[in-house]
């Protein structure tokens, strides 16, 4: 046993171990240049095998130091150097295993507490009932493997779904082809937008919640499809005030000859009995600006940009969960939602019959004709009826040039994904979902999502960076970009933030700049970058490393070891100098 212990602490083992670590670090530098920081951290620096090498080196140093016990005074520098290196290695291992690192992107005037991590996840969500499964992905650590063929079993309630990721492209290029030969109606328009030196060509789909509109410069560009002639008339003119700001549910239940309207209440979990019938509605939630997140459905803002309502309709046949969108009434039909109660239900909202200021609204009337409504910052608006394909129109107040290049009432979207290089630039995965004998497939780009019709209920897939909730909320009060005098080059960034910790009842205001991070509860917030726009956004790098105190202590101990080396050598050096000069030691006596 002693022989093996001596071998573990010997120089014979330390030399090849140091050479191996140096070789891995050199390889890591080249790997990072090729695939990026996130990939090298996941595959090398945070890998169990590399951290095992560091732990092995720490054990070698500890045994080498312990083998010289009892220690002499002149061995103090040696012991301090070994102890400092051991602490640095242990601190690095702890930080790699238990540390947290990510980014916060905060628009000016808004608050954020969800940290975006460097790792990616595949999120599987079933809207009815609300179930979710998050799967960690590691494809970026081996970016050269383009056909991983990874199969993952997913349990959602009583369903067993098999997901297979058969392709991974680190540098994906999407080539989309849109034709007018679809099997059913799916309106799409191709719009050319131009202003000064800026030009864009964008496809809009009126029935797609993610592609019916976009913000371009100071304008809102929308492609809408009103469901009734009344809605169409209201979109062309000034909308009247609505008595129901959250919208109205219209129901035609078994035994009814005419629909019955039920306003969406202000309070969640509100139960409404449908008089004269055995049915009742339990309103669950209202989303003025619907978005899907890792925690489920959420509202991005209080503005009615994409109003949606969730509720449960219960009756003798059972209970059905609904998620209805005012701007996309065909959402449930397109995605194959099945219900037990044979009911016809629609959701209307005041925003569906109004346009925001500075809007370029393309409207498909009930006959299929395109009409454009251009609104100003106030009540002014101009109407183009009909819109001619290939004709350029000018927004009266913004001066933007608008042209409808193509209009397809029965659009069919075909997407082709190819890969350019192994560099991680625009990640995409191809997912095949299977349940029983049914299957469906889709491409997912990073931060992209897709709905798949599968089994009794459709599923929602999302490929995005992993997220983690922070114990505090950061609100961006003001962002400043400081330029070098006489140039547009940034000399620095500053963010005035408000930190709120509801658990401890603390609220503080601080300025975060390039060399002035905010530190709180072990988390450090660094000013990393910013995103320009009408609403500026700050990018904060966030780090929580529990191994940092050990690393700092290790460096201080190494410095102390270097200092002790000179302190202990000083008397010996002075004595040697006196002997060389022929002077006796001060304590020596002549006989």
PDB file of C-alpha atoms in Angstrom, residues 305-525:
ATOM      1  CA  UNK A 305     -50.819  42.321 -29.097  1.00  0.00           C
ATOM      2  CA  UNK A 306     -51.894  38.660 -29.152  1.00  0.00           C
ATOM      3  CA  UNK A 307     -54.919  38.213 -26.826  1.00  0.00           C
ATOM      4  CA  UNK A 308     -55.777  34.687 -25.726  1.00  0.00           C
ATOM      5  CA  UNK A 309     -58.027  33.107 -23.111  1.00  0.00           C
ATOM      6  CA  UNK A 310     -57.945  29.671 -21.472  1.00  0.00           C
ATOM      7  CA  UNK A 311     -61.007  28.053 -19.917  1.00  0.00           C
ATOM      8  CA  UNK A 312     -62.661  24.696 -19.219  1.00  0.00           C
ATOM      9  CA  UNK A 313     -66.118  23.841 -20.553  1.00  0.00           C
ATOM     10  CA  UNK A 314     -67.813  21.172 -18.406  1.00  0.00           C
ATOM     11  CA  UNK A 315     -71.060  19.300 -18.965  1.00  0.00           C
ATOM     12  CA  UNK A 316     -72.650  15.838 -18.946  1.00  0.00           C
ATOM     13  CA  UNK A 317     -70.204  14.606 -21.611  1.00  0.00           C
ATOM     14  CA  UNK A 318     -67.147  15.551 -19.549  1.00  0.00           C
ATOM     15  CA  UNK A 319     -64.775  18.524 -19.422  1.00  0.00           C
ATOM     16  CA  UNK A 320     -62.859  20.137 -22.314  1.00  0.00           C
ATOM     17  CA  UNK A 321     -59.932  22.556 -21.982  1.00  0.00           C
ATOM     18  CA  UNK A 322     -59.726  25.416 -24.482  1.00  0.00           C
ATOM     19  CA  UNK A 323     -57.045  27.904 -25.483  1.00  0.00           C
ATOM     20  CA  UNK A 324     -58.477  30.427 -27.948  1.00  0.00           C
ATOM     21  CA  UNK A 325     -56.740  33.275 -29.792  1.00  0.00           C
ATOM     22  CA  UNK A 326     -58.665  36.348 -30.915  1.00  0.00           C
ATOM     23  CA  UNK A 327     -56.361  36.995 -33.880  1.00  0.00           C
ATOM     24  CA  UNK A 328     -56.130  33.311 -34.880  1.00  0.00           C
ATOM     25  CA  UNK A 329     -59.593  31.735 -34.597  1.00  0.00           C
ATOM     26  CA  UNK A 330     -58.583  28.605 -36.531  1.00  0.00           C
ATOM     27  CA  UNK A 331     -55.715  27.725 -34.161  1.00  0.00           C
ATOM     28  CA  UNK A 332     -57.432  24.741 -32.499  1.00  0.00           C
ATOM     29  CA  UNK A 333     -58.809  23.399 -35.777  1.00  0.00           C
ATOM     30  CA  UNK A 334     -55.454  23.636 -37.560  1.00  0.00           C
ATOM     31  CA  UNK A 335     -53.683  21.798 -34.738  1.00  0.00           C
ATOM     32  CA  UNK A 336     -56.202  18.999 -34.335  1.00  0.00           C
ATOM     33  CA  UNK A 337     -57.613  19.647 -30.865  1.00  0.00           C
ATOM     34  CA  UNK A 338     -60.329  17.111 -29.991  1.00  0.00           C
ATOM     35  CA  UNK A 339     -63.172  17.745 -27.521  1.00  0.00           C
ATOM     36  CA  UNK A 340     -65.886  15.615 -25.943  1.00  0.00           C
ATOM     37  CA  UNK A 341     -68.624  18.264 -25.959  1.00  0.00           C
ATOM     38  CA  UNK A 342     -69.964  19.038 -29.483  1.00  0.00           C
ATOM     39  CA  UNK A 343     -69.822  22.814 -29.163  1.00  0.00           C
ATOM     40  CA  UNK A 344     -68.939  25.670 -31.484  1.00  0.00           C
ATOM     41  CA  UNK A 345     -66.938  28.321 -29.609  1.00  0.00           C
ATOM     42  CA  UNK A 346     -65.241  31.499 -30.820  1.00  0.00           C
ATOM     43  CA  UNK A 347     -63.364  34.303 -29.090  1.00  0.00           C
ATOM     44  CA  UNK A 348     -63.465  37.937 -30.136  1.00  0.00           C
ATOM     45  CA  UNK A 349     -61.459  40.817 -28.684  1.00  0.00           C
ATOM     46  CA  UNK A 350     -61.623  44.589 -29.270  1.00  0.00           C
ATOM     47  CA  UNK A 351     -58.062  44.536 -30.622  1.00  0.00           C
ATOM     48  CA  UNK A 352     -59.210  42.273 -33.477  1.00  0.00           C
ATOM     49  CA  UNK A 353     -61.264  45.186 -34.779  1.00  0.00           C
ATOM     50  CA  UNK A 354     -58.669  47.921 -34.293  1.00  0.00           C
ATOM     51  CA  UNK A 355     -55.217  48.776 -35.563  1.00  0.00           C
ATOM     52  CA  UNK A 356     -52.372  50.262 -33.494  1.00  0.00           C
ATOM     53  CA  UNK A 357     -50.801  53.656 -34.290  1.00  0.00           C
ATOM     54  CA  UNK A 358     -48.166  53.785 -37.055  1.00  0.00           C
ATOM     55  CA  UNK A 359     -49.532  50.586 -38.549  1.00  0.00           C
ATOM     56  CA  UNK A 360     -49.302  49.073 -42.013  1.00  0.00           C
ATOM     57  CA  UNK A 361     -52.326  46.789 -41.935  1.00  0.00           C
ATOM     58  CA  UNK A 362     -53.005  44.385 -44.789  1.00  0.00           C
ATOM     59  CA  UNK A 363     -56.551  43.055 -44.473  1.00  0.00           C
ATOM     60  CA  UNK A 364     -58.153  40.202 -46.380  1.00  0.00           C
ATOM     61  CA  UNK A 365     -61.853  40.949 -46.738  1.00  0.00           C
ATOM     62  CA  UNK A 366     -64.491  38.172 -46.721  1.00  0.00           C
ATOM     63  CA  UNK A 367     -64.372  37.968 -50.542  1.00  0.00           C
ATOM     64  CA  UNK A 368     -60.597  37.452 -50.555  1.00  0.00           C
ATOM     65  CA  UNK A 369     -59.611  40.944 -51.743  1.00  0.00           C
ATOM     66  CA  UNK A 370     -56.615  42.656 -50.129  1.00  0.00           C
ATOM     67  CA  UNK A 371     -57.124  46.059 -48.509  1.00  0.00           C
ATOM     68  CA  UNK A 372     -54.434  48.195 -46.846  1.00  0.00           C
ATOM     69  CA  UNK A 373     -55.006  50.523 -43.888  1.00  0.00           C
ATOM     70  CA  UNK A 374     -52.153  52.914 -43.025  1.00  0.00           C
ATOM     71  CA  UNK A 375     -52.544  54.566 -39.604  1.00  0.00           C
ATOM     72  CA  UNK A 376     -50.611  57.510 -38.197  1.00  0.00           C
ATOM     73  CA  UNK A 377     -49.588  58.340 -34.661  1.00  0.00           C
ATOM     74  CA  UNK A 378     -53.036  59.826 -33.935  1.00  0.00           C
ATOM     75  CA  UNK A 379     -56.449  59.228 -35.461  1.00  0.00           C
ATOM     76  CA  UNK A 380     -55.342  59.795 -39.064  1.00  0.00           C
ATOM     77  CA  UNK A 381     -55.527  56.849 -41.455  1.00  0.00           C
ATOM     78  CA  UNK A 382     -55.630  56.162 -45.178  1.00  0.00           C
ATOM     79  CA  UNK A 383     -57.231  53.192 -46.920  1.00  0.00           C
ATOM     80  CA  UNK A 384     -56.063  51.522 -50.142  1.00  0.00           C
ATOM     81  CA  UNK A 385     -58.898  49.432 -51.590  1.00  0.00           C
ATOM     82  CA  UNK A 386     -57.998  47.253 -53.357  1.00  0.00           C
ATOM     83  CA  UNK A 387     -54.267  46.671 -53.030  1.00  0.00           C
ATOM     84  CA  UNK A 388     -52.655  45.988 -56.398  1.00  0.00           C
ATOM     85  CA  UNK A 389     -49.913  43.378 -56.536  1.00  0.00           C
ATOM     86  CA  UNK A 390     -46.571  44.913 -57.495  1.00  0.00           C
ATOM     87  CA  UNK A 391     -47.647  48.506 -56.783  1.00  0.00           C
ATOM     88  CA  UNK A 392     -45.669  50.544 -54.254  1.00  0.00           C
ATOM     89  CA  UNK A 393     -47.498  52.633 -51.654  1.00  0.00           C
ATOM     90  CA  UNK A 394     -46.094  55.227 -49.241  1.00  0.00           C
ATOM     91  CA  UNK A 395     -47.063  55.484 -45.584  1.00  0.00           C
ATOM     92  CA  UNK A 396     -48.300  59.094 -45.238  1.00  0.00           C
ATOM     93  CA  UNK A 397     -46.572  59.918 -41.929  1.00  0.00           C
ATOM     94  CA  UNK A 398     -43.604  57.517 -41.738  1.00  0.00           C
ATOM     95  CA  UNK A 399     -42.598  57.700 -45.400  1.00  0.00           C
ATOM     96  CA  UNK A 400     -42.088  53.918 -45.616  1.00  0.00           C
ATOM     97  CA  UNK A 401     -42.469  52.267 -49.029  1.00  0.00           C
ATOM     98  CA  UNK A 402     -44.797  49.235 -49.007  1.00  0.00           C
ATOM     99  CA  UNK A 403     -45.343  46.791 -51.850  1.00  0.00           C
ATOM    100  CA  UNK A 404     -47.244  43.505 -51.898  1.00  0.00           C
ATOM    101  CA  UNK A 405     -45.061  41.378 -54.155  1.00  0.00           C
ATOM    102  CA  UNK A 406     -47.175  38.204 -53.946  1.00  0.00           C
ATOM    103  CA  UNK A 407     -50.523  37.116 -52.528  1.00  0.00           C
ATOM    104  CA  UNK A 408     -51.346  33.402 -52.138  1.00  0.00           C
ATOM    105  CA  UNK A 409     -54.804  32.511 -50.743  1.00  0.00           C
ATOM    106  CA  UNK A 410     -53.863  28.794 -50.563  1.00  0.00           C
ATOM    107  CA  UNK A 411     -50.217  28.988 -49.591  1.00  0.00           C
ATOM    108  CA  UNK A 412     -48.087  25.912 -49.025  1.00  0.00           C
ATOM    109  CA  UNK A 413     -44.848  26.359 -47.067  1.00  0.00           C
ATOM    110  CA  UNK A 414     -41.975  23.989 -47.823  1.00  0.00           C
ATOM    111  CA  UNK A 415     -38.842  24.364 -45.734  1.00  0.00           C
ATOM    112  CA  UNK A 416     -35.425  22.934 -46.577  1.00  0.00           C
ATOM    113  CA  UNK A 417     -32.606  23.001 -44.045  1.00  0.00           C
ATOM    114  CA  UNK A 418     -28.952  22.568 -45.055  1.00  0.00           C
ATOM    115  CA  UNK A 419     -25.670  22.917 -43.166  1.00  0.00           C
ATOM    116  CA  UNK A 420     -22.707  25.073 -44.174  1.00  0.00           C
ATOM    117  CA  UNK A 421     -19.876  24.391 -41.696  1.00  0.00           C
ATOM    118  CA  UNK A 422     -19.176  22.812 -38.308  1.00  0.00           C
ATOM    119  CA  UNK A 423     -18.935  26.216 -36.629  1.00  0.00           C
ATOM    120  CA  UNK A 424     -21.753  26.874 -34.167  1.00  0.00           C
ATOM    121  CA  UNK A 425     -23.577  29.844 -35.672  1.00  0.00           C
ATOM    122  CA  UNK A 426     -27.242  28.920 -36.247  1.00  0.00           C
ATOM    123  CA  UNK A 427     -28.182  25.600 -34.646  1.00  0.00           C
ATOM    124  CA  UNK A 428     -31.083  23.467 -35.874  1.00  0.00           C
ATOM    125  CA  UNK A 429     -32.364  19.966 -35.116  1.00  0.00           C
ATOM    126  CA  UNK A 430     -34.746  17.638 -36.946  1.00  0.00           C
ATOM    127  CA  UNK A 431     -37.174  15.888 -34.602  1.00  0.00           C
ATOM    128  CA  UNK A 432     -39.394  12.895 -35.366  1.00  0.00           C
ATOM    129  CA  UNK A 433     -42.203  12.263 -32.854  1.00  0.00           C
ATOM    130  CA  UNK A 434     -43.965   8.885 -32.665  1.00  0.00           C
ATOM    131  CA  UNK A 435     -46.968   7.744 -30.669  1.00  0.00           C
ATOM    132  CA  UNK A 436     -48.278   4.314 -31.492  1.00  0.00           C
ATOM    133  CA  UNK A 437     -48.525   4.058 -35.264  1.00  0.00           C
ATOM    134  CA  UNK A 438     -48.665   7.826 -35.802  1.00  0.00           C
ATOM    135  CA  UNK A 439     -45.633   9.995 -36.478  1.00  0.00           C
ATOM    136  CA  UNK A 440     -44.841  13.622 -37.261  1.00  0.00           C
ATOM    137  CA  UNK A 441     -41.597  15.456 -38.005  1.00  0.00           C
ATOM    138  CA  UNK A 442     -40.341  19.026 -37.945  1.00  0.00           C
ATOM    139  CA  UNK A 443     -37.214  21.173 -38.041  1.00  0.00           C
ATOM    140  CA  UNK A 444     -36.489  23.355 -35.016  1.00  0.00           C
ATOM    141  CA  UNK A 445     -34.025  26.213 -35.129  1.00  0.00           C
ATOM    142  CA  UNK A 446     -32.554  27.517 -31.878  1.00  0.00           C
ATOM    143  CA  UNK A 447     -35.273  29.559 -30.114  1.00  0.00           C
ATOM    144  CA  UNK A 448     -37.795  28.154 -32.591  1.00  0.00           C
ATOM    145  CA  UNK A 449     -40.981  26.190 -31.940  1.00  0.00           C
ATOM    146  CA  UNK A 450     -43.462  24.006 -33.799  1.00  0.00           C
ATOM    147  CA  UNK A 451     -46.811  22.277 -33.287  1.00  0.00           C
ATOM    148  CA  UNK A 452     -47.166  18.595 -34.184  1.00  0.00           C
ATOM    149  CA  UNK A 453     -50.505  16.829 -34.652  1.00  0.00           C
ATOM    150  CA  UNK A 454     -50.007  13.533 -32.860  1.00  0.00           C
ATOM    151  CA  UNK A 455     -52.447  11.156 -31.184  1.00  0.00           C
ATOM    152  CA  UNK A 456     -55.468  12.532 -29.360  1.00  0.00           C
ATOM    153  CA  UNK A 457     -53.850  15.866 -28.516  1.00  0.00           C
ATOM    154  CA  UNK A 458     -51.206  17.881 -30.404  1.00  0.00           C
ATOM    155  CA  UNK A 459     -47.858  18.698 -28.824  1.00  0.00           C
ATOM    156  CA  UNK A 460     -45.743  21.840 -28.891  1.00  0.00           C
ATOM    157  CA  UNK A 461     -41.959  21.515 -29.340  1.00  0.00           C
ATOM    158  CA  UNK A 462     -39.427  24.237 -28.586  1.00  0.00           C
ATOM    159  CA  UNK A 463     -35.626  24.210 -28.924  1.00  0.00           C
ATOM    160  CA  UNK A 464     -34.030  26.994 -26.908  1.00  0.00           C
ATOM    161  CA  UNK A 465     -31.402  27.814 -24.284  1.00  0.00           C
ATOM    162  CA  UNK A 466     -32.045  26.439 -20.821  1.00  0.00           C
ATOM    163  CA  UNK A 467     -33.438  28.844 -18.251  1.00  0.00           C
ATOM    164  CA  UNK A 468     -33.114  29.298 -14.510  1.00  0.00           C
ATOM    165  CA  UNK A 469     -35.075  31.519 -12.163  1.00  0.00           C
ATOM    166  CA  UNK A 470     -32.991  33.905 -10.067  1.00  0.00           C
ATOM    167  CA  UNK A 471     -33.899  34.636  -6.428  1.00  0.00           C
ATOM    168  CA  UNK A 472     -34.068  38.333  -7.308  1.00  0.00           C
ATOM    169  CA  UNK A 473     -35.537  40.550 -10.039  1.00  0.00           C
ATOM    170  CA  UNK A 474     -33.475  43.071 -12.026  1.00  0.00           C
ATOM    171  CA  UNK A 475     -35.283  46.049 -13.575  1.00  0.00           C
ATOM    172  CA  UNK A 476     -33.502  48.248 -16.120  1.00  0.00           C
ATOM    173  CA  UNK A 477     -34.229  51.877 -15.260  1.00  0.00           C
ATOM    174  CA  UNK A 478     -31.904  53.496 -17.793  1.00  0.00           C
ATOM    175  CA  UNK A 479     -29.218  52.398 -20.258  1.00  0.00           C
ATOM    176  CA  UNK A 480     -26.411  54.624 -21.545  1.00  0.00           C
ATOM    177  CA  UNK A 481     -23.937  54.025 -24.358  1.00  0.00           C
ATOM    178  CA  UNK A 482     -20.850  56.200 -23.940  1.00  0.00           C
ATOM    179  CA  UNK A 483     -19.000  56.939 -27.198  1.00  0.00           C
ATOM    180  CA  UNK A 484     -15.460  58.084 -27.790  1.00  0.00           C
ATOM    181  CA  UNK A 485     -15.498  61.860 -28.442  1.00  0.00           C
ATOM    182  CA  UNK A 486     -16.266  62.677 -32.057  1.00  0.00           C
ATOM    183  CA  UNK A 487     -17.052  59.051 -33.042  1.00  0.00           C
ATOM    184  CA  UNK A 488     -19.860  56.488 -32.902  1.00  0.00           C
ATOM    185  CA  UNK A 489     -17.530  53.897 -31.329  1.00  0.00           C
ATOM    186  CA  UNK A 490     -18.620  52.721 -27.902  1.00  0.00           C
ATOM    187  CA  UNK A 491     -16.219  53.501 -25.073  1.00  0.00           C
ATOM    188  CA  UNK A 492     -18.426  51.853 -22.470  1.00  0.00           C
ATOM    189  CA  UNK A 493     -21.925  50.891 -21.366  1.00  0.00           C
ATOM    190  CA  UNK A 494     -23.801  51.761 -18.185  1.00  0.00           C
ATOM    191  CA  UNK A 495     -27.048  50.394 -16.779  1.00  0.00           C
ATOM    192  CA  UNK A 496     -29.020  51.869 -13.900  1.00  0.00           C
ATOM    193  CA  UNK A 497     -30.873  48.922 -12.380  1.00  0.00           C
ATOM    194  CA  UNK A 498     -33.247  48.222  -9.533  1.00  0.00           C
ATOM    195  CA  UNK A 499     -32.719  44.919  -7.697  1.00  0.00           C
ATOM    196  CA  UNK A 500     -35.697  43.488  -5.811  1.00  0.00           C
ATOM    197  CA  UNK A 501     -35.455  40.472  -3.495  1.00  0.00           C
ATOM    198  CA  UNK A 502     -39.008  39.569  -2.370  1.00  0.00           C
ATOM    199  CA  UNK A 503     -37.782  36.800  -0.045  1.00  0.00           C
ATOM    200  CA  UNK A 504     -35.688  39.202   2.029  1.00  0.00           C
ATOM    201  CA  UNK A 505     -37.755  42.324   1.423  1.00  0.00           C
ATOM    202  CA  UNK A 506     -34.797  44.192  -0.105  1.00  0.00           C
ATOM    203  CA  UNK A 507     -34.801  46.721  -2.936  1.00  0.00           C
ATOM    204  CA  UNK A 508     -31.592  48.480  -4.000  1.00  0.00           C
ATOM    205  CA  UNK A 509     -30.625  50.703  -6.931  1.00  0.00           C
ATOM    206  CA  UNK A 510     -27.174  50.396  -8.491  1.00  0.00           C
ATOM    207  CA  UNK A 511     -25.192  51.390 -11.565  1.00  0.00           C
ATOM    208  CA  UNK A 512     -23.570  48.532 -13.506  1.00  0.00           C
ATOM    209  CA  UNK A 513     -20.742  49.456 -15.861  1.00  0.00           C
ATOM    210  CA  UNK A 514     -17.920  47.657 -17.659  1.00  0.00           C
ATOM    211  CA  UNK A 515     -15.647  47.444 -14.584  1.00  0.00           C
ATOM    212  CA  UNK A 516     -18.272  47.926 -11.895  1.00  0.00           C
ATOM    213  CA  UNK A 517     -20.373  44.752 -11.486  1.00  0.00           C
ATOM    214  CA  UNK A 518     -23.291  44.330  -9.101  1.00  0.00           C
ATOM    215  CA  UNK A 519     -22.781  41.564  -6.526  1.00  0.00           C
ATOM    216  CA  UNK A 520     -25.626  40.142  -4.468  1.00  0.00           C
ATOM    217  CA  UNK A 521     -26.184  36.772  -2.731  1.00  0.00           C
ATOM    218  CA  UNK A 522     -23.222  35.183  -4.489  1.00  0.00           C
ATOM    219  CA  UNK A 523     -24.309  36.366  -7.951  1.00  0.00           C
ATOM    220  CA  UNK A 524     -22.218  38.838  -9.959  1.00  0.00           C
ATOM    221  CA  UNK A 525     -23.888  40.916 -12.699  1.00  0.00           C
TER     222      UNK A 525
END
